[in-house]
């Protein structure tokens, strides 16, 4: 089993379209830092055709709820 299947993801991935208060954020996956710390492993549930992908740290509250 790889580290990515044993550990909770450190980041959430979102597809973001629009700007400011009218921006639409759609949760599309998760990410983990690689063991050597030089990259990330991504697990995507969707791939956006437009907009941008934003990677955000997983909130502590979210980590506690999942435990």
Tab-separated table of N, CA and C in Angstrom:
chain	number	residue	atom	x	y	z
A	1	UNK	N	0.847	-1.178	0.000
A	1	UNK	CA	0.000	0.000	0.000
A	1	UNK	C	0.889	1.236	0.000
A	2	UNK	N	0.570	2.215	-0.837
A	2	UNK	CA	1.393	3.426	-0.906
A	2	UNK	C	1.046	4.387	0.214
A	3	UNK	N	1.921	5.364	0.445
A	3	UNK	CA	1.673	6.382	1.461
A	3	UNK	C	0.389	7.143	1.183
A	4	UNK	N	0.041	7.324	-0.089
A	4	UNK	CA	-1.143	8.110	-0.423
A	4	UNK	C	-2.423	7.400	-0.023
A	5	UNK	N	-2.409	6.075	0.100
A	5	UNK	CA	-3.627	5.380	0.509
A	5	UNK	C	-3.723	5.258	2.023
A	6	UNK	N	-2.625	5.429	2.756
A	6	UNK	CA	-2.644	5.326	4.216
A	6	UNK	C	-2.909	6.663	4.883
A	7	UNK	N	-2.454	7.755	4.285
A	7	UNK	CA	-2.534	9.078	4.903
A	7	UNK	C	-3.668	9.892	4.309
A	8	UNK	N	-4.208	10.758	5.137
A	8	UNK	CA	-5.242	11.677	4.652
A	8	UNK	C	-4.591	12.721	3.753
A	9	UNK	N	-5.291	13.156	2.718
A	9	UNK	CA	-4.708	14.165	1.829
A	9	UNK	C	-4.465	15.483	2.562
A	10	UNK	N	-3.396	16.158	2.184
A	10	UNK	CA	-3.034	17.428	2.814
A	10	UNK	C	-3.681	18.613	2.097
A	11	UNK	N	-4.155	18.379	0.863
A	11	UNK	CA	-4.706	19.462	0.055
A	11	UNK	C	-5.990	19.031	-0.633
A	12	UNK	N	-6.871	20.003	-0.911
A	12	UNK	CA	-8.075	19.795	-1.712
A	12	UNK	C	-7.867	20.544	-3.013
A	13	UNK	N	-8.382	20.002	-4.090
A	13	UNK	CA	-8.269	20.627	-5.403
A	13	UNK	C	-9.639	21.112	-5.855
A	14	UNK	N	-9.672	22.320	-6.380
A	14	UNK	CA	-10.927	22.922	-6.825
A	14	UNK	C	-10.771	23.452	-8.245
A	15	UNK	N	-11.836	23.348	-9.019
A	15	UNK	CA	-11.934	24.034	-10.290
A	15	UNK	C	-12.636	25.354	-9.997
A	16	UNK	N	-12.016	26.461	-10.399
A	16	UNK	CA	-12.586	27.774	-10.114
A	16	UNK	C	-12.838	28.508	-11.428
A	17	UNK	N	-14.085	28.945	-11.604
A	17	UNK	CA	-14.437	29.762	-12.760
A	17	UNK	C	-14.990	31.082	-12.250
A	18	UNK	N	-14.722	32.139	-12.965
A	18	UNK	CA	-15.182	33.456	-12.551
A	18	UNK	C	-14.198	34.113	-11.607
A	19	UNK	N	-14.553	35.303	-11.163
A	19	UNK	CA	-13.673	36.099	-10.303
A	19	UNK	C	-14.442	36.636	-9.104
A	20	UNK	N	-13.716	36.917	-8.033
A	20	UNK	CA	-14.296	37.578	-6.858
A	20	UNK	C	-15.466	36.827	-6.252
A	21	UNK	N	-16.484	37.575	-5.834
A	21	UNK	CA	-17.647	36.983	-5.162
A	21	UNK	C	-18.490	36.123	-6.086
A	22	UNK	N	-18.353	36.314	-7.391
A	22	UNK	CA	-19.140	35.516	-8.332
A	22	UNK	C	-18.410	34.250	-8.786
A	23	UNK	N	-17.216	33.995	-8.226
A	23	UNK	CA	-16.447	32.801	-8.597
A	23	UNK	C	-17.182	31.547	-8.134
A	24	UNK	N	-17.079	30.507	-8.944
A	24	UNK	CA	-17.700	29.219	-8.610
A	24	UNK	C	-16.589	28.207	-8.335
A	25	UNK	N	-16.580	27.643	-7.115
A	25	UNK	CA	-15.577	26.672	-6.691
A	25	UNK	C	-16.208	25.283	-6.685
A	26	UNK	N	-15.625	24.357	-7.435
A	26	UNK	CA	-16.111	22.984	-7.498
A	26	UNK	C	-15.000	22.052	-7.021
A	27	UNK	N	-15.270	21.243	-6.002
A	27	UNK	CA	-14.299	20.290	-5.461
A	27	UNK	C	-14.060	19.198	-6.504
A	28	UNK	N	-12.797	19.043	-6.937
A	28	UNK	CA	-12.513	18.050	-7.981
A	28	UNK	C	-11.487	17.000	-7.577
A	29	UNK	N	-10.920	17.090	-6.361
A	29	UNK	CA	-9.941	16.071	-5.984
A	29	UNK	C	-9.119	16.440	-4.771
A	30	UNK	N	-8.048	15.660	-4.563
A	30	UNK	CA	-7.173	15.834	-3.404
A	30	UNK	C	-5.721	15.686	-3.835
A	31	UNK	N	-4.794	16.100	-2.952
A	31	UNK	CA	-3.361	16.004	-3.253
A	31	UNK	C	-2.568	15.707	-1.988
A	32	UNK	N	-1.452	15.008	-2.183
A	32	UNK	CA	-0.500	14.710	-1.112
A	32	UNK	C	0.876	15.149	-1.566
A	33	UNK	N	1.713	15.601	-0.645
A	33	UNK	CA	3.121	15.867	-0.969
A	33	UNK	C	3.816	14.521	-1.169
A	34	UNK	N	4.750	14.465	-2.118
A	34	UNK	CA	5.497	13.231	-2.335
A	34	UNK	C	6.475	13.011	-1.189
A	35	UNK	N	6.911	11.798	-1.042
A	35	UNK	CA	7.807	11.435	0.056
A	35	UNK	C	9.078	12.277	0.066
A	36	UNK	N	9.626	12.575	-1.124
A	36	UNK	CA	10.869	13.361	-1.178
A	36	UNK	C	10.620	14.865	-1.067
A	37	UNK	N	9.343	15.275	-1.011
A	37	UNK	CA	9.005	16.682	-0.835
A	37	UNK	C	9.222	17.550	-2.068
A	38	UNK	N	9.446	16.919	-3.219
A	38	UNK	CA	9.727	17.683	-4.432
A	38	UNK	C	8.540	17.756	-5.394
A	39	UNK	N	7.389	17.257	-4.970
A	39	UNK	CA	6.226	17.278	-5.863
A	39	UNK	C	4.965	16.882	-5.120
A	40	UNK	N	3.920	16.607	-5.889
A	40	UNK	CA	2.626	16.238	-5.325
A	40	UNK	C	2.011	15.101	-6.121
A	41	UNK	N	1.258	14.263	-5.438
A	41	UNK	CA	0.455	13.243	-6.084
A	41	UNK	C	-0.978	13.739	-6.065
A	42	UNK	N	-1.623	13.766	-7.238
A	42	UNK	CA	-2.989	14.261	-7.362
A	42	UNK	C	-3.946	13.107	-7.639
A	43	UNK	N	-5.114	13.142	-7.020
A	43	UNK	CA	-6.201	12.204	-7.312
A	43	UNK	C	-7.399	13.059	-7.719
A	44	UNK	N	-7.707	13.051	-9.021
A	44	UNK	CA	-8.774	13.894	-9.556
A	44	UNK	C	-10.048	13.095	-9.788
A	45	UNK	N	-11.179	13.688	-9.425
A	45	UNK	CA	-12.491	13.108	-9.715
A	45	UNK	C	-13.077	13.716	-10.979
A	46	UNK	N	-12.531	14.842	-11.394
A	46	UNK	CA	-12.970	15.539	-12.597
A	46	UNK	C	-11.809	16.361	-13.118
A	47	UNK	N	-11.875	16.707	-14.381
A	47	UNK	CA	-10.850	17.538	-15.004
A	47	UNK	C	-11.553	18.703	-15.690
A	48	UNK	N	-11.301	19.924	-15.229
A	48	UNK	CA	-12.023	21.068	-15.803
A	48	UNK	C	-11.598	21.348	-17.246
A	49	UNK	N	-12.564	21.782	-18.041
A	49	UNK	CA	-12.287	22.154	-19.422
A	49	UNK	C	-11.980	23.635	-19.546
A	50	UNK	N	-12.361	24.407	-18.527
A	50	UNK	CA	-12.053	25.835	-18.509
A	50	UNK	C	-11.854	26.259	-17.057
A	51	UNK	N	-11.503	27.499	-16.858
A	51	UNK	CA	-11.235	27.968	-15.499
A	51	UNK	C	-9.834	27.601	-15.070
A	52	UNK	N	-9.630	27.501	-13.772
A	52	UNK	CA	-8.308	27.191	-13.242
A	52	UNK	C	-8.443	26.176	-12.104
A	53	UNK	N	-7.348	25.491	-11.799
A	53	UNK	CA	-7.329	24.559	-10.671
A	53	UNK	C	-6.608	25.248	-9.521
A	54	UNK	N	-7.233	25.241	-8.354
A	54	UNK	CA	-6.658	25.838	-7.151
A	54	UNK	C	-6.443	24.727	-6.132
A	55	UNK	N	-5.232	24.678	-5.538
A	55	UNK	CA	-4.915	23.695	-4.506
A	55	UNK	C	-4.851	24.427	-3.171
A	56	UNK	N	-5.669	23.982	-2.211
A	56	UNK	CA	-5.734	24.622	-0.891
A	56	UNK	C	-5.441	23.587	0.189
A	57	UNK	N	-4.786	24.030	1.267
A	57	UNK	CA	-4.538	23.137	2.399
A	57	UNK	C	-5.870	22.655	2.953
A	58	UNK	N	-5.897	21.389	3.378
A	58	UNK	CA	-7.087	20.843	4.005
A	58	UNK	C	-7.240	21.488	5.368
A	59	UNK	N	-8.431	21.970	5.680
A	59	UNK	CA	-8.682	22.645	6.949
A	59	UNK	C	-8.566	21.667	8.109
A	60	UNK	N	-8.065	22.145	9.265
A	60	UNK	CA	-7.953	21.295	10.451
A	60	UNK	C	-9.306	20.721	10.844
A	61	UNK	N	-10.346	21.514	10.748
A	61	UNK	CA	-11.698	21.075	11.096
A	61	UNK	C	-12.105	19.887	10.227
A	62	UNK	N	-11.760	19.925	8.939
A	62	UNK	CA	-12.075	18.847	8.018
A	62	UNK	C	-11.304	17.576	8.401
A	63	UNK	N	-10.022	17.724	8.797
A	63	UNK	CA	-9.212	16.581	9.227
A	63	UNK	C	-9.794	15.933	10.473
A	64	UNK	N	-10.245	16.731	11.448
A	64	UNK	CA	-10.816	16.196	12.683
A	64	UNK	C	-12.118	15.455	12.409
A	65	UNK	N	-12.949	15.984	11.520
A	65	UNK	CA	-14.229	15.365	11.206
A	65	UNK	C	-14.048	14.020	10.529
A	66	UNK	N	-12.983	13.879	9.736
A	66	UNK	CA	-12.732	12.644	9.004
A	66	UNK	C	-12.100	11.571	9.889
A	67	UNK	N	-11.542	11.963	11.025
A	67	UNK	CA	-10.851	11.009	11.902
A	67	UNK	C	-11.797	10.144	12.693
